Amino acid sequence: MDLDVSAIREAIENGRASLGIELGSTRIKAVLIGENHIPLACGGYDWENRFEDRVWTYSLEEVKRGLTGCYRNLAEDVKKTYGVELKVLGSLGISGMMHGYLVFDKYGRQLAPFRTWRNTITGEASARLTEIFAYPIPQRWSIAHLYQSMLNQEDHVKDMGFMTTLSGYVHWLLTGQKVLGVGDASGMFPIDIQTRDFNSRMLDQFDRLAADTGYSWKLHDILPKVLSAGENAGVLSPEGAGLLDPSGQLKYGVPLCPPEGDAGTGMAATNSVRPRTGNVSAGTSVFSMIVLEKELAHVYEEIDLVTTPAGDLVAMVHCNNCTSDLNAWISLFGEFLDEMGYKAETGYVFSVLYNLALTGDKDCGGLLSYGYLAGEHITGFDEGRPLFVRMPDSRFNLANFIRVHLFTSLGALKTGMDILFKKEGVKLDLVFGHGGLFKTKGVGQSVMAAAMNVPVSVMDTAGEGGAWGIALLASYMIHREEGETLEHYLENRVFSGESGNQVMPDPEDTAGFEIFMERYTGGLAIERAAVEVMKPFSNEFNRIR
């Protein structure tokens, strides 16, 4: 689409652009959009989680540095592309990785290291709360982390003053407001779909648990206020503006939309907030968000019940592992090319190998792999061990090798999705894909379509991901008409009926994925043995480091 640069410049200078910033697992990304919702400029900051004291974490100082670095990169892109300084915004939104454990005392001091979604250390709490509430409470959820800390008698729990998520924390830094979008809040504690707020019955149940263990605080008092899409969530404070832009050019007073989780922003970015639609975000982790027509008949520990940014019920299948191990193998092949004297761009290496995988045997030639860098609750693992296995007579070639790593990146996801499709009879018309798996055109879509046996579409804007999604939510807040729903706004003002590039499931690929899944499920005992056998070596490696 041809863009009128002079009009864009004028819109930016007059504060009619909206900014979305998302803190993902490996990259903090900013996307600036105009009134027509088209991305105008981007910024980024690379970071990575650390495994410290057997906990996956990020330091909050790195969060602040990342925000500053990401915004600076965006402002430089605006200056380079349009020749203007970014000084004022129409609206702003913050998104981040959902779940996890960020807790502070009443003075705002951090009480414990940030425990991210990647940790699977709350099994006892998850099981007990699921039983007490008669509602699925996954290990990743903030309330599971809090209750596990109570069960472990961790000293910091008595000083609890505020608990939030990553997006809620950053929003607090920028505005001083302790609020959270309903989609992200639904990954902290169960939401009452009727009130679009935390479930009061379950809050009372948890307070009784806390009182029985000697804690005087009330859960409702330490949780953020829940807001729905379209509501105003405060304004950028002078301190917040200074954090984003230490140069002092960015003006404070910008309105912010409710901070959201990466699942909700993915739904916005793919126009999948209405029933019988869904989206899959596939990168370091993978999760599906399926908007339900009705509540599920049973409770499943593999299925999270969360909400859209507007508060509608969603079945979420979240898996800790997706493409990390696959990326490592691609990187290894890139190293080999470098040693051979061939300088190939990383994206080109991905493209060649991904497309080669499409020529492999439908069932991956009898090969088997698990990309479990971390534990995987869907299949019952607290720890992971990446591994590759084959039989002597397996068809071991490069196409099958890459294909099996693509298939296994979705193995845990399919385990959960089969519950929805085969046990609950959930119907889907279309799934939208976004994230790194879909960057090579057609390949990730074909694999996903085979796994889910549903048409898979990827928008042209899929690469912008959740940062674009939260920018859309920020734009919705200031541009929506009275009574205009998020579903209507996205359908009619942002996407205008666009369904993206669609790939239909190939029956032979689908049959091949089913054969692979028999091997994947049956081989989990191999992964379990690897976890146990390799534990002493892991401890030895940590001592050496």
XYZ file of C-alpha atoms in Angstrom:
545
model
C 0.000 0.000 0.000
C 1.343 3.441 -0.975
C 1.709 5.727 2.011
C 1.487 9.516 1.975
C 4.688 10.366 3.827
C 3.761 14.019 4.320
C 0.401 13.028 5.831
C 2.101 10.510 8.129
C 4.625 13.119 9.210
C 1.822 15.543 10.020
C -0.102 12.893 11.982
C 2.966 11.986 14.043
C 3.798 15.624 14.790
C 0.216 16.294 15.901
C -0.075 13.273 18.182
C -2.492 11.189 16.151
C -0.426 7.986 16.189
C -0.853 5.159 18.701
C 2.017 3.160 20.153
C 2.046 -0.423 21.328
C 4.936 -1.989 23.250
C 5.072 -5.716 23.978
C 7.604 -7.444 26.211
C 8.039 -10.884 24.665
C 10.246 -13.727 25.798
C 13.221 -12.855 23.560
C 12.414 -9.371 22.280
C 10.752 -6.180 23.422
C 9.021 -4.662 20.418
C 7.331 -1.329 19.731
C 4.968 -0.599 16.832
C 3.645 2.863 15.971
C 0.403 2.936 13.975
C -1.589 5.682 12.284
C -5.301 6.358 12.374
C -5.753 3.768 9.597
C -4.027 1.211 11.874
C -1.167 0.570 9.450
C 2.259 0.135 11.116
C 4.362 3.239 10.532
C 7.538 2.490 12.473
C 9.026 -0.213 14.684
C 11.601 -0.518 17.420
C 13.114 -3.427 19.268
C 15.366 -4.582 22.080
C 16.674 -8.128 22.372
C 16.795 -9.817 25.733
C 16.679 -13.314 27.165
C 15.504 -14.976 30.341
C 18.011 -16.432 32.787
C 17.859 -19.657 34.776
C 18.944 -18.628 38.277
C 18.532 -20.769 41.389
C 16.415 -23.116 39.265
C 13.990 -20.324 38.351
C 13.424 -18.759 34.920
C 13.565 -14.995 35.468
C 14.335 -11.499 34.173
C 15.628 -8.666 36.343
C 13.380 -5.635 36.643
C 16.370 -3.405 35.881
C 16.613 -5.191 32.539
C 12.898 -4.519 32.031
C 13.549 -0.800 32.434
C 16.633 -0.833 30.205
C 14.693 -2.756 27.595
C 11.834 -0.258 27.582
C 14.221 2.642 27.151
C 16.236 0.871 24.459
C 13.149 -0.243 22.549
C 11.591 3.211 22.565
C 14.873 4.832 21.507
C 15.098 2.405 18.596
C 11.529 3.274 17.586
C 12.155 7.024 17.797
C 15.251 6.614 15.625
C 13.160 4.735 13.046
C 10.591 7.556 13.027
C 13.345 10.155 12.590
C 15.047 8.214 9.810
C 11.856 7.368 7.905
C 9.827 10.558 8.273
C 12.352 13.198 9.331
C 10.493 14.196 12.508
C 11.052 13.776 16.229
C 8.553 11.621 18.126
C 7.297 13.953 20.841
C 3.602 13.242 21.401
C 1.349 10.183 21.106
C -2.381 9.805 20.661
C -2.515 6.730 22.878
C -0.258 4.049 24.284
C -0.611 0.411 25.324
C 1.625 -2.077 27.113
C 1.573 -5.841 26.652
C 3.700 -8.585 28.124
C 4.150 -12.281 28.692
C 1.190 -13.527 30.716
C 1.147 -15.276 34.093
C 4.112 -15.545 36.406
C 4.816 -13.994 39.790
C 5.708 -10.345 40.391
C 5.127 -9.308 44.010
C 5.855 -6.151 45.991
C 5.354 -4.860 49.511
C 3.195 -1.836 50.355
C 6.161 0.449 49.646
C 6.646 -0.903 46.135
C 9.759 -2.949 46.925
C 10.127 -6.228 45.049
C 9.742 -9.179 47.412
C 10.912 -12.101 45.260
C 12.602 -12.608 41.893
C 10.235 -12.448 38.919
C 9.065 -16.017 38.230
C 7.981 -16.214 34.600
C 5.396 -18.355 32.800
C 8.182 -20.789 31.939
C 8.506 -22.163 35.465
C 6.801 -25.437 36.355
C 7.414 -25.348 40.109
C 3.868 -24.993 41.433
C 2.460 -28.459 40.880
C 1.149 -28.951 44.417
C -0.545 -25.543 44.513
C -1.997 -25.970 41.038
C -3.562 -29.329 41.923
C -4.983 -28.151 45.266
C -6.503 -24.952 43.877
C -8.004 -26.770 40.891
C -9.728 -29.106 43.345
C -10.857 -26.358 45.729
C -12.188 -24.039 43.014
C -13.454 -26.815 40.691
C -11.778 -24.713 38.021
C -8.497 -25.277 36.149
C -5.595 -23.428 37.783
C -2.444 -24.020 35.685
C 1.024 -23.923 37.194
C 1.850 -20.709 35.328
C -0.937 -18.670 36.903
C 0.003 -16.005 39.426
C -2.329 -17.435 42.056
C -0.614 -20.833 41.791
C 2.753 -19.170 42.403
C 1.370 -17.287 45.396
C -0.204 -20.364 46.951
C 2.942 -22.422 46.346
C 4.932 -19.712 48.139
C 2.476 -20.022 51.025
C 2.816 -23.810 51.086
C 6.608 -23.424 51.016
C 6.336 -20.961 53.927
C 8.410 -18.394 52.065
C 9.107 -15.442 54.329
C 8.168 -12.729 51.834
C 4.495 -13.747 51.661
C 3.615 -12.038 54.951
C 4.673 -8.676 53.471
C 2.483 -8.878 50.362
C 1.193 -5.520 49.175
C 0.705 -5.941 45.419
C 0.826 -8.766 42.895
C 0.725 -8.249 39.154
C 1.965 -9.457 35.761
C 4.753 -8.085 33.581
C 2.397 -5.840 31.605
C 0.757 -4.661 34.810
C 4.162 -3.849 36.315
C 5.290 -1.797 33.314
C 1.937 0.002 33.203
C 2.376 0.802 36.903
C 5.832 2.227 36.173
C 4.473 4.426 33.398
C 1.229 5.624 35.004
C 1.268 4.837 38.721
C -1.986 2.881 38.199
C -2.355 -0.678 39.549
C -4.704 -1.979 36.857
C -4.810 -4.847 34.377
C -6.743 -5.758 31.251
C -9.248 -8.554 31.774
C -7.437 -10.893 29.370
C -4.178 -10.661 31.288
C -6.032 -10.717 34.618
C -7.651 -14.010 33.589
C -4.181 -15.564 33.692
C -3.683 -14.427 37.270
C -6.954 -15.585 38.846
C -10.301 -16.878 37.502
C -12.653 -14.312 35.975
C -16.422 -14.192 36.385
C -17.619 -13.887 32.769
C -20.784 -12.067 33.890
C -19.024 -9.317 35.868
C -15.770 -9.207 33.838
C -13.944 -9.165 37.191
C -12.172 -11.612 39.481
C -14.487 -14.386 40.672
C -15.741 -13.274 44.088
C -16.618 -16.791 45.304
C -13.108 -18.003 44.618
C -11.583 -14.876 46.165
C -13.423 -15.695 49.387
C -12.270 -19.313 49.208
C -8.661 -18.230 48.836
C -8.909 -15.719 51.685
C -9.998 -18.547 53.958
C -6.906 -20.513 52.893
C -4.708 -17.509 53.652
C -6.332 -16.945 57.037
C -5.844 -20.610 57.941
C -2.112 -20.219 57.320
C -1.830 -17.008 59.325
C -1.787 -14.247 56.671
C -3.791 -11.103 57.377
C -4.001 -9.573 53.892
C -6.993 -10.092 51.593
C -6.370 -11.292 48.053
C -8.622 -8.678 46.465
C -6.548 -5.935 48.099
C -3.272 -7.085 46.549
C -4.586 -7.759 43.024
C -4.797 -5.065 40.303
C -8.106 -3.511 39.289
C -9.584 -5.299 36.259
C -10.505 -3.248 33.168
C -11.963 -4.240 29.799
C -10.861 -3.154 26.330
C -11.886 0.422 25.566
C -11.657 1.681 29.141
C -9.152 4.388 30.054
C -6.383 3.022 32.274
C -4.628 6.255 33.224
C -2.137 8.581 31.578
C 1.618 8.615 31.058
C 3.202 10.265 34.079
C 6.241 12.588 33.921
C 8.294 9.755 35.456
C 6.934 7.293 32.907
C 7.727 9.584 30.007
C 11.248 10.015 31.386
C 11.712 6.241 31.603
C 10.690 5.705 27.984
C 12.543 8.744 26.669
C 15.347 10.029 28.923
C 16.049 12.762 26.334
C 12.908 14.501 27.588
C 11.247 14.969 24.215
C 8.251 12.695 24.812
C 5.375 14.582 26.405
C 3.539 13.085 29.356
C -0.249 12.931 29.690
C -0.748 10.330 26.948
C -3.825 8.114 27.672
C -3.086 4.409 28.120
C -5.397 1.483 27.431
C -5.593 -1.427 29.897
C -2.325 -3.424 29.852
C -2.816 -6.810 28.255
C -1.145 -10.197 27.986
C 0.438 -11.527 24.826
C -2.467 -13.917 24.315
C -5.021 -11.105 24.163
C -2.924 -8.910 21.893
C -2.441 -11.878 19.588
C -6.207 -12.193 19.355
C -6.543 -8.515 18.466
C -3.727 -8.737 15.912
C -5.413 -11.645 14.127
C -9.057 -10.519 14.320
C -9.958 -13.611 16.317
C -12.122 -12.328 19.160
C -15.475 -13.782 18.012
C -16.783 -17.323 18.649
C -15.604 -20.151 16.350
C -12.387 -18.283 15.607
C -9.015 -18.807 17.183
C -5.371 -17.990 16.858
C -2.095 -19.704 17.545
C 0.995 -17.821 18.658
C 4.067 -19.919 17.898
C 7.577 -18.890 18.832
C 9.608 -19.651 21.963
C 6.382 -20.993 23.445
C 3.167 -21.904 21.646
C -0.403 -21.349 22.675
C -3.806 -21.423 21.057
C -6.726 -19.165 21.947
C -10.122 -20.534 20.920
C -13.168 -18.320 21.502
C -15.906 -20.592 22.833
C -19.589 -20.625 22.012
C -20.357 -22.101 25.437
C -18.591 -23.252 28.600
C -16.783 -26.595 28.577
C -18.581 -29.569 30.089
C -15.605 -30.705 32.177
C -12.500 -29.356 33.894
C -9.217 -30.251 32.198
C -5.829 -29.449 33.654
C -4.488 -29.116 30.098
C -6.974 -26.351 29.214
C -6.855 -22.818 30.634
C -10.068 -20.810 30.709
C -9.176 -17.189 30.038
C -10.825 -14.295 28.208
C -10.529 -12.001 25.222
C -9.542 -8.371 25.957
C -13.294 -7.685 26.034
C -13.947 -10.426 28.618
C -15.428 -13.252 26.498
C -14.613 -16.874 27.389
C -11.615 -18.475 25.690
C -10.091 -21.948 25.871
C -6.334 -21.617 25.960
C -3.852 -24.425 25.369
C -0.454 -23.161 26.500
C 2.801 -25.054 25.986
C 6.170 -23.957 27.307
C 8.204 -25.219 24.363
C 7.911 -24.610 20.655
C 10.697 -23.531 18.272
C 13.689 -22.962 20.584
C 15.280 -26.345 19.897
C 14.438 -26.109 16.197
C 16.073 -22.667 16.082
C 19.180 -24.123 17.706
C 19.445 -26.768 14.972
C 18.965 -24.162 12.234
C 21.687 -22.080 13.867
C 23.976 -25.133 13.854
C 23.490 -25.550 10.103
C 24.253 -21.844 9.725
C 27.524 -22.337 11.603
C 28.398 -25.176 9.249
C 27.823 -22.924 6.240
C 30.064 -20.268 7.795
C 32.827 -22.831 8.314
C 32.468 -23.867 4.686
C 32.933 -20.265 3.601
C 29.309 -19.608 2.597
C 27.875 -16.460 4.134
C 24.113 -16.930 4.205
C 21.604 -14.686 5.935
C 19.869 -16.401 8.839
C 16.449 -15.819 7.297
C 17.570 -17.502 4.075
C 18.829 -20.558 5.985
C 15.460 -20.825 7.731
C 13.609 -20.480 4.433
C 15.628 -23.166 2.639
C 15.392 -25.711 5.453
C 11.733 -25.019 6.262
C 10.704 -25.454 2.637
C 12.813 -28.593 2.374
C 10.768 -30.029 5.273
C 7.654 -29.894 3.094
C 9.244 -32.497 0.807
C 9.801 -34.987 3.627
C 7.793 -38.104 4.404
C 4.315 -37.335 5.711
C 5.066 -39.020 9.068
C 8.651 -37.683 9.238
C 10.123 -41.013 8.195
C 9.887 -42.613 11.629
C 12.018 -39.952 13.347
C 11.200 -38.596 16.802
C 12.308 -35.520 18.724
C 11.285 -33.460 21.748
C 12.174 -29.773 21.962
C 11.688 -29.620 25.726
C 14.119 -26.968 26.932
C 11.788 -26.401 29.875
C 9.158 -28.523 31.586
C 5.874 -29.179 29.781
C 2.754 -29.433 31.936
C 0.560 -30.636 29.062
C 2.513 -33.889 28.968
C 3.475 -33.943 32.662
C 7.088 -32.738 32.807
C 8.585 -30.431 35.436
C 11.882 -30.293 33.541
C 12.858 -30.791 29.946
C 15.658 -32.386 27.944
C 15.865 -31.655 24.215
C 16.501 -34.909 22.401
C 16.376 -36.597 19.008
C 15.730 -40.331 18.540
C 15.592 -42.635 15.530
C 15.429 -46.314 14.740
C 18.189 -47.958 12.654
C 15.788 -48.226 9.735
C 14.221 -44.764 10.034
C 14.395 -42.627 6.893
C 17.059 -40.267 8.196
C 17.567 -37.392 5.785
C 17.638 -33.619 6.091
C 14.039 -33.070 4.952
C 12.678 -35.508 7.545
C 15.012 -34.142 10.217
C 13.683 -30.584 9.869
C 10.130 -31.844 9.397
C 10.149 -33.809 12.661
C 11.399 -30.747 14.542
C 8.582 -28.694 13.035
C 6.047 -31.381 13.950
C 7.310 -31.827 17.495
C 7.189 -28.062 18.094
C 3.393 -28.523 17.953
C 3.187 -31.936 19.636
C 2.195 -30.690 23.090
C -0.224 -28.188 21.567
C -1.993 -30.915 19.594
C -2.270 -33.000 22.765
C -4.347 -30.214 24.317
C -6.275 -29.298 21.166
C -7.415 -32.898 20.725
C -9.237 -32.564 24.056
C -11.238 -29.631 22.689
C -11.936 -31.238 19.323
C -12.434 -34.877 20.264
C -13.846 -34.680 23.813
C -15.708 -31.369 23.879
C -16.748 -31.167 20.229
C -15.502 -27.580 19.838
C -15.979 -26.290 16.289
C -13.643 -23.900 14.486
C -14.145 -22.144 11.185
C -10.654 -20.702 10.915
C -7.414 -20.322 12.846
C -5.056 -17.379 12.485
C -1.349 -17.867 13.018
C 1.287 -15.385 14.164
C 4.786 -15.516 15.560
C 8.177 -16.746 14.397
C 6.968 -20.147 13.166
C 4.999 -18.415 10.399
C 7.714 -16.125 9.050
C 8.648 -18.526 6.227
C 5.622 -18.235 3.967
C 3.361 -21.269 3.840
C 5.486 -23.683 5.860
C 4.352 -23.029 9.422
C 0.785 -22.718 8.125
C 0.944 -26.113 6.428
C 2.277 -27.807 9.553
C -0.303 -26.084 11.776
C -3.138 -26.987 9.370
C -1.995 -30.612 9.452
C -1.893 -30.627 13.255
C -5.334 -29.035 13.754
C -7.095 -30.147 10.549
C -8.474 -26.602 10.221
C -7.720 -23.863 7.639
C -4.899 -21.626 8.876
C -4.528 -18.006 7.797
C -1.652 -15.598 8.312
C -2.194 -11.862 7.959
C 0.342 -9.675 6.198
C 0.763 -7.943 9.563
C 1.396 -11.212 11.448
C 5.086 -10.400 11.789
C 4.190 -7.313 13.841
C 2.510 -9.627 16.365
C 1.369 -8.521 19.776
C 2.984 -5.078 19.667
C 0.653 -4.234 16.796
C -2.212 -5.879 18.688
C -1.765 -3.698 21.774
C -1.418 -0.646 19.515
C -4.817 -1.573 18.043
C -6.289 -1.782 21.558
C -4.810 1.626 22.356
C -6.349 3.021 19.160
C -9.705 1.389 19.939
C -9.794 3.172 23.291
C -9.635 6.662 21.744
C -11.421 6.077 18.414
C -14.349 3.789 19.194
C -17.863 5.102 18.967
C -20.280 4.879 21.887
C -21.280 1.228 22.307
C -18.959 -0.032 19.568
C -17.640 -3.477 20.504
C -14.073 -4.591 20.003
C -15.299 -7.315 17.644
C -17.080 -4.734 15.470
C -14.135 -2.315 15.554
C -11.636 -4.924 14.408
C -13.916 -6.459 11.793
C -15.064 -3.212 10.202
C -12.371 -0.649 10.853
C -9.113 -2.584 10.981
C -9.447 -5.711 8.854
C -12.471 -4.859 6.663
C -13.162 -8.501 5.862
C -9.515 -9.387 5.117
C -8.823 -13.042 5.981
C -5.122 -13.127 5.071
C -3.280 -15.856 3.192
C -5.075 -19.123 3.868
C -3.718 -22.681 3.740
C -6.156 -25.592 3.785
C -5.226 -28.809 5.609
C -3.841 -31.495 3.309
C -5.459 -34.876 4.148
C -2.165 -36.750 3.702
C -0.299 -34.291 5.934
C -3.051 -34.574 8.560
C -2.855 -38.382 8.468
C 0.935 -38.179 8.731
C 0.700 -35.910 11.766
C -1.625 -38.388 13.463
C 0.924 -41.178 12.894
C 3.669 -38.938 14.255
C 1.545 -38.202 17.342
C 1.243 -41.900 18.125
C 5.042 -42.023 18.130
C 5.271 -38.749 20.107
C 2.861 -39.921 22.817
C 4.342 -43.402 23.040
C 7.878 -42.018 23.240
C 7.292 -39.740 26.214
C 8.842 -42.438 28.398
C 12.136 -41.751 26.576
C 11.904 -38.061 27.456
C 11.081 -38.954 31.069
C 14.114 -41.221 31.283
C 16.306 -38.466 29.846
C 15.124 -36.035 32.517
C 16.012 -38.467 35.295
C 19.267 -39.794 33.864
C 20.620 -36.340 32.997
C 19.937 -34.712 36.370
C 23.377 -35.496 37.848
C 25.056 -34.162 34.709
C 23.005 -30.966 34.941
C 24.206 -30.385 38.497
C 27.793 -31.075 37.451
C 27.522 -28.589 34.574
C 26.146 -25.912 36.909
C 29.106 -26.428 39.259
C 31.568 -26.085 36.386
C 29.946 -22.878 35.224
